[in-house]
Amino acid sequence: MIIIPAIDIKNGKCVRLRQGRMDSETVFGEDPAAMALRWEADGAEMIHVVDLDGAVEKKPRNLVSIKRILDAVKIPIQVGGGIRDIETIEMYLSVGIRRIIIGTEAIRNPALVEEACRNHPGRIVVGIDAREGLVAIEGWTETTRTRAVELARRFEQSGVAAINFTDIHRDGMQTGPNLEATRELAESVSIPVVASGGVSTLRDIRNLMPLEPFGVIGVITGKALYAGTLNLKEAIDLTR
């Protein structure tokens, strides 16, 4: 199980939101690239980057900051937020992004996911963000009637590299990950699952590790690293 630090970018700065609310942010750094270098130095194998402005405005908004991260670190970067068409996917891959996360369009336009997977095998991730089991889209501002498990099953044969699963109620709250929902999702599909939302301490990582046999291959964590309640080096040592 790999530990993936999250860098959420808003107005070019490294921030964390509470439950995805754009009006509830804490700025943790003016320089996302410097933050990425810190996580790389601590042993991170991949960095999860979200363009928060892009998620709301439906197109990339923090490309300059993302390119600076790419220039700064050698480890792979996965990016999500505002990825709504094949042109944006191609653009990100061309500048050196390793994996592309498709969220809203996985519901709105599943054909986009399938086309992207055909064109770029192993490089497309579906981001499933759930509120009480139902998928939320449009930067988490809209909750659909589609269950997370149902959406995941839709892409079973598409060649999706992974599913990033976030429990929105726990995101940025440090209340512990939703182990039950994460396990249910992982058991329902053969696609590898990356857990996200709620990680607070090393104990939360320890609690997630028994889910690895069910297909949970990683965990994304942000707030806990920035708040200092989780040490990245210790978490990586534990999982290794």
Coordinates of N, CA and C in Angstrom, one line a residue:
M1 N 0.9 -1.2 0.0 CA 0.0 0.0 0.0 C 0.9 1.2 0.0
I2 N 0.7 2.1 -1.0 CA 1.5 3.3 -1.0 C 0.8 4.5 -0.4
I3 N 1.6 5.4 0.2 CA 1.1 6.6 0.8 C 1.3 7.8 -0.2
I4 N 0.2 8.4 -0.6 CA 0.3 9.4 -1.6 C -0.1 10.8 -1.0
P5 N 0.9 11.7 -0.9 CA 0.6 13.0 -0.3 C -0.2 13.8 -1.3
A6 N -1.2 14.6 -0.8 CA -2.0 15.4 -1.7 C -1.6 16.9 -1.6
I7 N -1.6 17.5 -2.8 CA -1.4 18.9 -2.9 C -2.6 19.5 -3.6
D8 N -3.4 20.2 -2.9 CA -4.6 20.9 -3.5 C -4.2 22.4 -3.7
I9 N -4.4 22.8 -5.0 CA -4.0 24.1 -5.4 C -5.2 25.0 -5.6
K10 N -5.2 26.2 -5.0 CA -6.3 27.2 -5.2 C -5.6 28.5 -5.3
N11 N -5.8 29.2 -6.4 CA -5.2 30.5 -6.6 C -3.6 30.4 -6.5
G12 N -3.1 29.3 -7.0 CA -1.7 29.1 -7.0 C -1.0 28.7 -5.7
K13 N -1.9 28.6 -4.6 CA -1.3 28.3 -3.3 C -1.7 26.8 -2.9
C14 N -1.0 26.3 -2.0 CA -1.3 25.0 -1.5 C -2.2 25.1 -0.3
V15 N -3.5 24.5 -0.4 CA -4.5 24.7 0.6 C -5.1 23.3 0.9
R16 N -5.9 23.3 2.0 CA -6.7 22.2 2.3 C -8.1 22.8 2.6
L17 N -9.1 22.0 2.1 CA -10.5 22.4 2.4 C -11.1 21.5 3.4
R18 N -12.2 21.9 4.0 CA -13.0 21.0 4.9 C -14.2 20.6 4.1
Q19 N -14.3 19.2 4.0 CA -15.4 18.6 3.3 C -15.6 19.2 1.9
G20 N -14.5 19.6 1.3 CA -14.5 20.1 -0.1 C -15.2 21.5 -0.3
R21 N -15.4 22.2 0.8 CA -16.0 23.5 0.7 C -15.0 24.6 0.3
M22 N -15.2 25.2 -0.8 CA -14.3 26.2 -1.3 C -14.2 27.5 -0.4
D23 N -15.2 27.7 0.5 CA -15.2 28.8 1.4 C -14.6 28.4 2.8
S24 N -14.1 27.2 2.9 CA -13.5 26.8 4.1 C -12.1 26.2 3.9
E25 N -11.2 27.1 3.6 CA -9.8 26.7 3.3 C -8.8 27.1 4.3
T26 N -7.7 26.4 4.4 CA -6.5 26.7 5.2 C -5.4 26.7 4.2
V27 N -4.6 27.8 4.1 CA -3.4 27.9 3.3 C -2.3 27.3 4.0
F28 N -1.6 26.3 3.4 CA -0.5 25.6 4.0 C 0.8 26.0 3.4
G29 N 0.8 26.7 2.2 CA 2.0 27.1 1.6 C 1.8 27.9 0.4
E30 N 2.7 28.9 0.1 CA 2.5 29.7 -1.1 C 3.1 29.0 -2.3
D31 N 3.9 28.0 -2.1 CA 4.7 27.4 -3.2 C 4.4 25.8 -3.2
P32 N 3.4 25.4 -4.1 CA 3.1 24.0 -4.2 C 4.4 23.1 -4.6
A33 N 5.2 23.7 -5.4 CA 6.4 22.9 -5.9 C 7.4 22.6 -4.7
A34 N 7.5 23.6 -3.8 CA 8.4 23.4 -2.6 C 7.7 22.3 -1.7
M35 N 6.4 22.3 -1.6 CA 5.7 21.2 -0.9 C 6.0 19.9 -1.5
A36 N 5.9 19.8 -2.8 CA 6.1 18.5 -3.5 C 7.5 18.0 -3.3
L37 N 8.5 18.9 -3.3 CA 9.9 18.5 -3.0 C 10.0 18.0 -1.6
R38 N 9.3 18.6 -0.7 CA 9.4 18.1 0.7 C 8.8 16.6 0.8
W39 N 7.7 16.4 0.1 CA 7.1 15.0 0.2 C 8.0 14.0 -0.5
E40 N 8.6 14.5 -1.6 CA 9.5 13.6 -2.3 C 10.7 13.2 -1.5
A41 N 11.3 14.2 -0.8 CA 12.4 14.0 0.1 C 12.1 13.0 1.3
D42 N 10.8 13.0 1.7 CA 10.3 12.1 2.7 C 10.0 10.7 2.2
G43 N 10.2 10.5 0.9 CA 10.0 9.1 0.4 C 8.8 8.8 -0.4
A44 N 8.0 9.9 -0.7 CA 6.8 9.7 -1.5 C 7.1 9.1 -2.8
E45 N 6.2 8.1 -3.3 CA 6.4 7.5 -4.6 C 5.6 8.1 -5.7
M46 N 4.6 8.9 -5.3 CA 3.7 9.6 -6.2 C 3.1 10.8 -5.4
I47 N 2.7 11.8 -6.2 CA 2.0 13.0 -5.6 C 0.7 13.2 -6.3
H48 N -0.4 13.4 -5.5 CA -1.7 13.7 -5.9 C -2.0 15.2 -5.9
V49 N -2.2 15.7 -7.1 CA -2.4 17.1 -7.3 C -3.9 17.4 -7.7
V50 N -4.5 18.3 -7.1 CA -5.9 18.7 -7.5 C -5.9 20.2 -7.8
D51 N -6.4 20.6 -8.9 CA -6.7 21.9 -9.3 C -8.1 22.3 -8.8
L52 N -8.2 22.9 -7.7 CA -9.5 23.2 -7.1 C -10.3 24.2 -7.9
D53 N -9.6 25.2 -8.3 CA -10.2 26.2 -9.2 C -10.7 25.6 -10.5
G54 N -9.9 24.7 -11.0 CA -10.3 24.0 -12.2 C -11.5 23.1 -12.0
A55 N -11.6 22.5 -10.9 CA -12.8 21.7 -10.6 C -14.1 22.5 -10.6
V56 N -14.0 23.7 -10.2 CA -15.2 24.6 -10.1 C -15.5 25.2 -11.5
E57 N -14.4 25.6 -12.2 CA -14.5 26.4 -13.4 C -14.5 25.4 -14.7
K58 N -14.3 24.1 -14.4 CA -14.5 23.1 -15.5 C -13.4 23.2 -16.5
K59 N -12.2 23.7 -16.2 CA -11.1 23.7 -17.1 C -9.8 24.0 -16.2
P60 N -8.6 23.6 -16.7 CA -7.4 23.9 -15.9 C -7.2 25.4 -15.5
R61 N -6.9 25.6 -14.3 CA -6.7 27.0 -13.8 C -5.4 27.2 -13.1
N62 N -4.7 26.1 -12.8 CA -3.4 26.3 -12.0 C -2.3 25.5 -12.8
L63 N -2.3 25.6 -14.1 CA -1.3 24.9 -14.9 C 0.1 25.4 -14.6
V64 N 0.3 26.6 -14.4 CA 1.6 27.2 -14.1 C 2.2 26.5 -12.8
S65 N 1.4 26.4 -11.8 CA 1.8 25.8 -10.5 C 2.1 24.3 -10.7
I66 N 1.2 23.6 -11.5 CA 1.4 22.2 -11.8 C 2.7 21.9 -12.6
K67 N 3.0 22.8 -13.5 CA 4.2 22.6 -14.3 C 5.4 22.8 -13.4
R68 N 5.4 23.7 -12.4 CA 6.5 23.9 -11.5 C 6.7 22.7 -10.7
I69 N 5.6 22.0 -10.3 CA 5.8 20.8 -9.5 C 6.5 19.7 -10.4
L70 N 6.0 19.6 -11.6 CA 6.7 18.7 -12.6 C 8.2 19.0 -12.7
D71 N 8.5 20.2 -12.8 CA 9.9 20.6 -13.0 C 10.7 20.3 -11.7
A72 N 10.1 20.3 -10.6 CA 10.8 20.2 -9.3 C 11.1 18.8 -8.9
V73 N 10.2 17.9 -9.1 CA 10.3 16.5 -8.6 C 10.5 15.5 -9.7
K74 N 11.0 14.3 -9.3 CA 11.3 13.2 -10.3 C 10.2 12.2 -10.2
I75 N 9.4 12.1 -9.1 CA 8.4 11.1 -8.9 C 7.2 11.4 -9.7
P76 N 6.3 10.4 -10.0 CA 5.1 10.6 -10.8 C 4.1 11.5 -10.2
I77 N 3.4 12.2 -11.0 CA 2.3 13.1 -10.5 C 1.0 12.7 -11.1
Q78 N -0.1 12.6 -10.3 CA -1.4 12.4 -10.9 C -2.2 13.7 -10.6
V79 N -3.0 14.1 -11.6 CA -3.7 15.3 -11.5 C -5.2 15.2 -11.7
G80 N -6.0 15.9 -11.0 CA -7.4 15.9 -11.2 C -7.9 17.3 -11.0
G81 N -9.2 17.6 -11.4 CA -9.8 18.9 -11.2 C -10.0 19.6 -12.5
G82 N -11.2 19.7 -13.1 CA -11.4 20.4 -14.3 C -11.1 19.7 -15.6
I83 N -11.0 18.3 -15.5 CA -10.6 17.6 -16.7 C -11.9 17.1 -17.3
R84 N -12.3 17.7 -18.4 CA -13.7 17.5 -19.0 C -13.6 17.0 -20.4
D85 N -12.4 17.0 -21.0 CA -12.4 16.6 -22.5 C -11.1 16.0 -22.8
I86 N -11.0 15.3 -24.0 CA -9.8 14.6 -24.4 C -8.7 15.5 -24.6
E87 N -9.0 16.8 -25.0 CA -7.9 17.7 -25.3 C -7.1 18.1 -24.0
T88 N -7.9 18.2 -22.9 CA -7.2 18.5 -21.6 C -6.4 17.3 -21.1
I89 N -6.9 16.1 -21.3 CA -6.1 14.9 -21.0 C -4.8 14.8 -21.8
E90 N -4.9 15.1 -23.1 CA -3.7 15.0 -23.9 C -2.7 16.1 -23.5
M91 N -3.2 17.3 -23.2 CA -2.3 18.4 -22.8 C -1.6 18.0 -21.5
Y92 N -2.3 17.5 -20.5 CA -1.6 17.1 -19.3 C -0.6 16.0 -19.5
L93 N -0.9 15.0 -20.3 CA 0.0 13.9 -20.5 C 1.2 14.4 -21.3
S94 N 1.0 15.4 -22.2 CA 2.1 15.9 -23.0 C 3.1 16.7 -22.2
V95 N 2.7 17.3 -21.1 CA 3.6 18.0 -20.3 C 4.3 17.2 -19.2
G96 N 3.9 15.9 -19.1 CA 4.6 15.0 -18.2 C 3.8 14.4 -17.0
I97 N 2.5 14.7 -17.0 CA 1.7 14.1 -15.9 C 1.6 12.6 -16.2
R98 N 1.7 11.8 -15.1 CA 1.7 10.3 -15.3 C 0.3 9.8 -15.3
R99 N -0.6 10.3 -14.4 CA -2.0 9.8 -14.4 C -3.0 10.9 -14.3
I100 N -4.1 10.7 -15.0 CA -5.1 11.7 -15.1 C -6.3 11.2 -14.4
I101 N -6.9 12.0 -13.5 CA -8.1 11.6 -12.7 C -9.3 12.3 -13.3
I102 N -10.3 11.4 -13.7 CA -11.5 11.9 -14.2 C -12.6 11.7 -13.2
G103 N -13.3 12.8 -12.8 CA -14.3 12.7 -11.8 C -15.7 12.9 -12.3
T104 N -16.1 14.2 -12.5 CA -17.5 14.5 -12.9 C -17.8 13.8 -14.2
E105 N -16.9 13.8 -15.2 CA -17.2 13.3 -16.5 C -17.4 11.8 -16.5
A106 N -16.9 11.1 -15.4 CA -17.1 9.7 -15.3 C -18.6 9.4 -15.3
I107 N -19.4 10.3 -14.7 CA -20.9 10.2 -14.7 C -21.5 10.9 -15.9
R108 N -21.1 12.1 -16.2 CA -21.6 12.9 -17.3 C -21.4 12.2 -18.6
N109 N -20.1 11.7 -18.8 CA -19.7 11.3 -20.1 C -18.8 10.1 -20.0
P110 N -19.3 8.9 -19.6 CA -18.5 7.7 -19.4 C -17.7 7.3 -20.7
A111 N -18.2 7.7 -21.8 CA -17.4 7.4 -23.1 C -16.1 8.1 -23.1
L112 N -16.0 9.2 -22.4 CA -14.7 9.9 -22.3 C -13.6 9.1 -21.6
V113 N -14.1 8.5 -20.5 CA -13.2 7.6 -19.7 C -12.7 6.4 -20.6
E114 N -13.7 5.8 -21.3 CA -13.4 4.6 -22.1 C -12.4 5.0 -23.3
E115 N -12.7 6.2 -23.9 CA -11.8 6.6 -25.0 C -10.4 6.9 -24.4
A116 N -10.3 7.6 -23.3 CA -9.0 7.9 -22.7 C -8.2 6.6 -22.3
C117 N -8.9 5.6 -21.8 CA -8.3 4.4 -21.4 C -7.8 3.6 -22.7
R118 N -8.5 3.7 -23.7 CA -8.1 3.1 -25.0 C -6.8 3.8 -25.5
N119 N -6.8 5.1 -25.5 CA -5.7 5.9 -26.0 C -4.5 5.8 -25.1
H120 N -4.7 5.7 -23.8 CA -3.6 5.8 -22.8 C -3.7 4.8 -21.7
P121 N -3.5 3.5 -22.1 CA -3.7 2.4 -21.1 C -2.8 2.6 -19.8
G122 N -3.5 2.4 -18.7 CA -2.7 2.4 -17.4 C -2.5 3.8 -16.9
R123 N -3.1 4.8 -17.6 CA -2.8 6.2 -17.1 C -4.1 7.0 -16.7
I124 N -5.2 6.3 -16.8 CA -6.5 7.0 -16.4 C -7.1 6.5 -15.1
V125 N -7.3 7.4 -14.2 CA -7.9 7.0 -12.9 C -9.3 7.6 -12.8
V126 N -10.3 6.9 -12.3 CA -11.6 7.5 -12.1 C -11.7 7.9 -10.6
G127 N -12.0 9.2 -10.4 CA -12.2 9.7 -9.1 C -13.7 9.6 -8.7
I128 N -13.9 8.8 -7.6 CA -15.3 8.6 -7.1 C -15.4 9.3 -5.7
D129 N -16.1 10.4 -5.7 CA -16.3 11.1 -4.4 C -17.7 10.9 -3.9
A130 N -17.9 10.4 -2.7 CA -19.2 10.0 -2.3 C -19.6 10.7 -1.0
R131 N -20.9 11.0 -1.0 CA -21.5 11.6 0.2 C -22.6 10.6 0.6
E132 N -22.4 10.0 1.7 CA -23.4 8.9 2.2 C -23.6 7.9 1.1
G133 N -22.6 7.5 0.4 CA -22.6 6.4 -0.6 C -23.0 6.8 -2.0
L134 N -23.5 8.1 -2.1 CA -23.9 8.6 -3.4 C -22.8 9.5 -4.0
V135 N -22.6 9.4 -5.3 CA -21.5 10.1 -6.0 C -21.8 11.6 -6.1
A136 N -20.8 12.4 -5.7 CA -20.9 13.8 -5.8 C -20.0 14.3 -7.0
I137 N -20.5 15.3 -7.7 CA -19.7 15.8 -8.9 C -19.7 17.4 -8.8
E138 N -19.1 17.9 -9.9 CA -19.0 19.4 -10.0 C -18.3 20.0 -8.8
G139 N -17.1 19.5 -8.5 CA -16.4 20.0 -7.4 C -17.1 19.8 -6.1
W140 N -17.9 18.7 -6.0 CA -18.6 18.2 -4.9 C -19.8 19.1 -4.5
T141 N -20.2 19.9 -5.5 CA -21.3 20.8 -5.2 C -22.7 20.2 -5.5
E142 N -22.6 19.0 -6.2 CA -23.9 18.4 -6.6 C -23.8 16.9 -6.3
T143 N -24.8 16.4 -5.6 CA -24.9 15.0 -5.3 C -25.8 14.3 -6.2
T144 N -25.4 13.2 -6.8 CA -26.2 12.5 -7.8 C -27.0 11.4 -7.1
R145 N -27.7 10.6 -7.8 CA -28.5 9.5 -7.3 C -27.7 8.2 -7.6
T146 N -26.5 8.3 -8.1 CA -25.7 7.1 -8.5 C -24.9 6.7 -7.3
R147 N -25.0 5.4 -6.9 CA -24.1 4.9 -5.9 C -22.7 4.7 -6.3
A148 N -21.8 4.9 -5.4 CA -20.4 4.8 -5.7 C -20.0 3.4 -6.3
V149 N -20.5 2.4 -5.7 CA -20.3 1.0 -6.2 C -20.8 0.8 -7.6
E150 N -22.0 1.3 -7.9 CA -22.6 1.2 -9.2 C -21.7 1.9 -10.3
L151 N -21.2 3.1 -10.0 CA -20.3 3.8 -10.9 C -19.0 3.0 -11.1
A152 N -18.4 2.5 -10.1 CA -17.2 1.8 -10.2 C -17.4 0.6 -11.1
R153 N -18.5 -0.2 -10.9 CA -18.7 -1.4 -11.8 C -18.9 -1.0 -13.2
R154 N -19.3 0.2 -13.5 CA -19.5 0.6 -14.9 C -18.2 0.6 -15.7
F155 N -17.1 0.7 -15.0 CA -15.8 0.8 -15.7 C -15.0 -0.4 -15.5
E156 N -15.6 -1.5 -15.1 CA -14.9 -2.8 -14.8 C -14.1 -3.2 -16.0
Q157 N -14.6 -3.1 -17.2 CA -13.9 -3.6 -18.4 C -13.2 -2.5 -19.2
S158 N -13.1 -1.4 -18.7 CA -12.6 -0.2 -19.5 C -11.1 0.0 -19.5
G159 N -10.4 -0.7 -18.5 CA -9.0 -0.6 -18.4 C -8.5 0.6 -17.6
V160 N -9.4 1.0 -16.6 CA -9.1 2.0 -15.7 C -8.0 1.6 -14.8
A161 N -6.9 2.4 -14.6 CA -5.8 2.0 -13.8 C -6.1 1.9 -12.3
A162 N -7.0 2.8 -11.8 CA -7.3 2.8 -10.4 C -8.6 3.6 -10.2
I163 N -9.2 3.4 -9.0 CA -10.3 4.3 -8.6 C -9.8 5.0 -7.3
N164 N -9.9 6.3 -7.3 CA -9.6 7.1 -6.1 C -11.0 7.3 -5.4
F165 N -11.1 6.7 -4.2 CA -12.4 6.8 -3.5 C -12.3 7.7 -2.3
T166 N -13.1 8.8 -2.3 CA -13.1 9.7 -1.2 C -14.5 9.8 -0.5
D167 N -14.5 9.7 0.8 CA -15.7 9.9 1.6 C -15.7 11.4 1.9
I168 N -16.6 12.2 1.3 CA -16.5 13.6 1.4 C -16.7 14.1 2.9
H169 N -17.6 13.5 3.6 CA -17.8 13.9 5.0 C -16.6 13.8 5.8
R170 N -15.7 13.0 5.4 CA -14.4 12.8 6.2 C -13.3 13.6 5.7
D171 N -13.4 14.1 4.5 CA -12.3 14.8 3.8 C -11.9 16.1 4.6
G172 N -10.6 16.1 5.0 CA -10.1 17.3 5.7 C -10.5 17.4 7.1
M173 N -11.3 16.4 7.6 CA -11.8 16.4 9.0 C -11.0 15.6 10.0
Q174 N -10.1 14.7 9.5 CA -9.2 13.9 10.3 C -10.0 13.1 11.3
T175 N -11.1 12.5 10.8 CA -11.9 11.7 11.7 C -11.7 10.2 11.4
G176 N -10.7 9.8 10.6 CA -10.5 8.4 10.3 C -11.2 8.1 9.0
P177 N -10.6 7.2 8.2 CA -11.2 6.9 6.9 C -12.4 6.0 7.0
N178 N -13.3 6.0 6.0 CA -14.5 5.2 6.0 C -14.1 3.8 5.6
L179 N -13.7 2.9 6.5 CA -13.1 1.6 6.2 C -14.2 0.7 5.6
E180 N -15.4 0.8 6.1 CA -16.5 -0.1 5.6 C -16.8 0.2 4.1
A181 N -17.0 1.5 3.8 CA -17.3 1.9 2.4 C -16.2 1.6 1.5
T182 N -15.0 1.8 2.0 CA -13.8 1.6 1.1 C -13.7 0.1 0.8
R183 N -13.9 -0.7 1.8 CA -13.8 -2.2 1.6 C -14.9 -2.6 0.7
E184 N -16.1 -2.1 0.9 CA -17.3 -2.5 0.0 C -17.0 -2.2 -1.4
L185 N -16.4 -1.0 -1.7 CA -16.1 -0.6 -3.1 C -15.0 -1.6 -3.6
A186 N -13.9 -1.8 -2.9 CA -12.8 -2.6 -3.3 C -13.3 -4.0 -3.6
E187 N -14.2 -4.5 -2.8 CA -14.6 -5.9 -3.0 C -15.6 -6.0 -4.2
S188 N -16.2 -4.9 -4.6 CA -17.2 -5.0 -5.7 C -16.6 -5.0 -7.1
V189 N -15.3 -4.5 -7.2 CA -14.7 -4.4 -8.5 C -13.3 -5.0 -8.5
S190 N -12.7 -5.3 -9.6 CA -11.4 -5.8 -9.7 C -10.4 -4.7 -9.9
I191 N -10.9 -3.5 -10.1 CA -10.0 -2.3 -10.3 C -9.4 -2.0 -9.0
P192 N -8.1 -1.7 -8.9 CA -7.4 -1.3 -7.7 C -8.0 0.0 -7.1
V193 N -8.1 0.1 -5.8 CA -8.7 1.3 -5.2 C -7.7 2.0 -4.3
V194 N -7.8 3.3 -4.4 CA -6.9 4.2 -3.5 C -7.9 4.9 -2.6
A195 N -7.7 4.8 -1.3 CA -8.6 5.4 -0.3 C -8.2 6.8 -0.1
S196 N -9.2 7.6 0.3 CA -8.9 9.1 0.5 C -10.0 9.6 1.5
G197 N -9.6 10.6 2.3 CA -10.5 11.2 3.2 C -10.5 10.7 4.6
G198 N -10.2 11.6 5.5 CA -10.3 11.3 7.0 C -9.0 10.8 7.7
V199 N -8.0 10.5 6.9 CA -6.7 10.0 7.6 C -6.2 11.1 8.5
S200 N -5.9 10.6 9.8 CA -5.4 11.6 10.8 C -4.1 11.2 11.4
T201 N -3.9 9.9 11.7 CA -2.7 9.4 12.4 C -2.2 8.1 11.8
L202 N -1.1 7.7 12.3 CA -0.5 6.4 11.9 C -1.5 5.2 12.1
R203 N -2.3 5.4 13.1 CA -3.3 4.3 13.4 C -4.3 4.1 12.3
D204 N -4.7 5.2 11.6 CA -5.6 5.2 10.5 C -4.9 4.4 9.3
I205 N -3.6 4.6 9.1 CA -2.9 3.8 8.1 C -2.9 2.4 8.4
R206 N -2.6 2.1 9.7 CA -2.6 0.7 10.2 C -4.0 0.0 10.0
N207 N -5.1 0.8 10.2 CA -6.4 0.3 10.1 C -6.8 0.0 8.6
L208 N -6.1 0.8 7.7 CA -6.4 0.6 6.3 C -5.6 -0.6 5.7
M209 N -4.5 -0.9 6.3 CA -3.6 -2.0 5.7 C -4.3 -3.3 5.5
P210 N -5.2 -3.8 6.4 CA -5.8 -5.1 6.2 C -6.8 -5.1 5.0
L211 N -7.0 -3.9 4.4 CA -7.9 -3.9 3.2 C -7.1 -4.1 1.9
E212 N -5.8 -4.2 2.1 CA -4.9 -4.5 0.9 C -5.3 -5.7 0.1
P213 N -5.6 -6.9 0.8 CA -6.0 -8.1 0.1 C -7.3 -7.9 -0.7
F214 N -8.1 -6.9 -0.4 CA -9.3 -6.7 -1.1 C -9.1 -5.8 -2.3
G215 N -7.9 -5.2 -2.5 CA -7.6 -4.4 -3.6 C -7.4 -2.9 -3.3
V216 N -7.2 -2.6 -2.0 CA -6.9 -1.2 -1.7 C -5.4 -1.1 -1.7
I217 N -4.9 -0.4 -2.8 CA -3.5 -0.4 -3.1 C -2.8 0.9 -2.5
G218 N -3.5 1.9 -2.1 CA -2.9 3.1 -1.6 C -3.8 4.0 -0.9
V219 N -3.3 5.0 -0.3 CA -4.1 6.0 0.5 C -3.6 7.4 0.2
I220 N -4.5 8.3 -0.1 CA -4.1 9.7 -0.3 C -4.4 10.4 1.0
T221 N -3.4 11.2 1.4 CA -3.5 12.0 2.7 C -3.0 13.4 2.5
G222 N -3.7 14.4 3.0 CA -3.3 15.7 2.9 C -3.3 16.5 4.2
K223 N -4.5 16.7 4.8 CA -4.6 17.5 6.0 C -3.7 17.0 7.1
A224 N -3.7 15.7 7.3 CA -2.9 15.1 8.4 C -1.4 15.4 8.3
L225 N -0.9 15.4 7.1 CA 0.5 15.7 6.8 C 0.8 17.2 7.1
Y226 N -0.1 18.1 6.7 CA 0.1 19.5 6.9 C -0.1 19.9 8.3
A227 N -1.0 19.2 9.0 CA -1.3 19.6 10.4 C -0.2 18.9 11.3
G228 N 0.5 18.0 10.8 CA 1.6 17.4 11.6 C 1.1 16.2 12.5
T229 N -0.1 15.7 12.2 CA -0.6 14.6 13.1 C -0.1 13.2 12.4
L230 N 0.4 13.3 11.2 CA 0.9 12.1 10.5 C 2.2 12.4 9.9
N231 N 3.2 11.6 10.2 CA 4.6 11.8 9.6 C 4.7 10.9 8.4
L232 N 5.0 11.5 7.3 CA 5.0 10.7 6.0 C 6.0 9.6 6.0
K233 N 7.2 9.9 6.5 CA 8.3 8.9 6.6 C 7.8 7.7 7.4
E234 N 7.2 8.0 8.6 CA 6.8 6.9 9.4 C 5.7 6.1 8.8
A235 N 4.8 6.7 8.1 CA 3.7 6.0 7.4 C 4.2 5.1 6.3
I236 N 5.2 5.7 5.5 CA 5.8 4.9 4.4 C 6.5 3.7 5.0
D237 N 7.3 3.9 6.1 CA 8.0 2.8 6.8 C 7.0 1.7 7.2
L238 N 5.9 2.1 7.8 CA 4.9 1.2 8.3 C 4.4 0.3 7.1
T239 N 4.0 0.9 6.0 CA 3.4 0.1 5.0 C 4.4 -0.8 4.2
R240 N 5.7 -0.3 4.2 CA 6.7 -1.1 3.6 C 7.1 -2.3 4.4

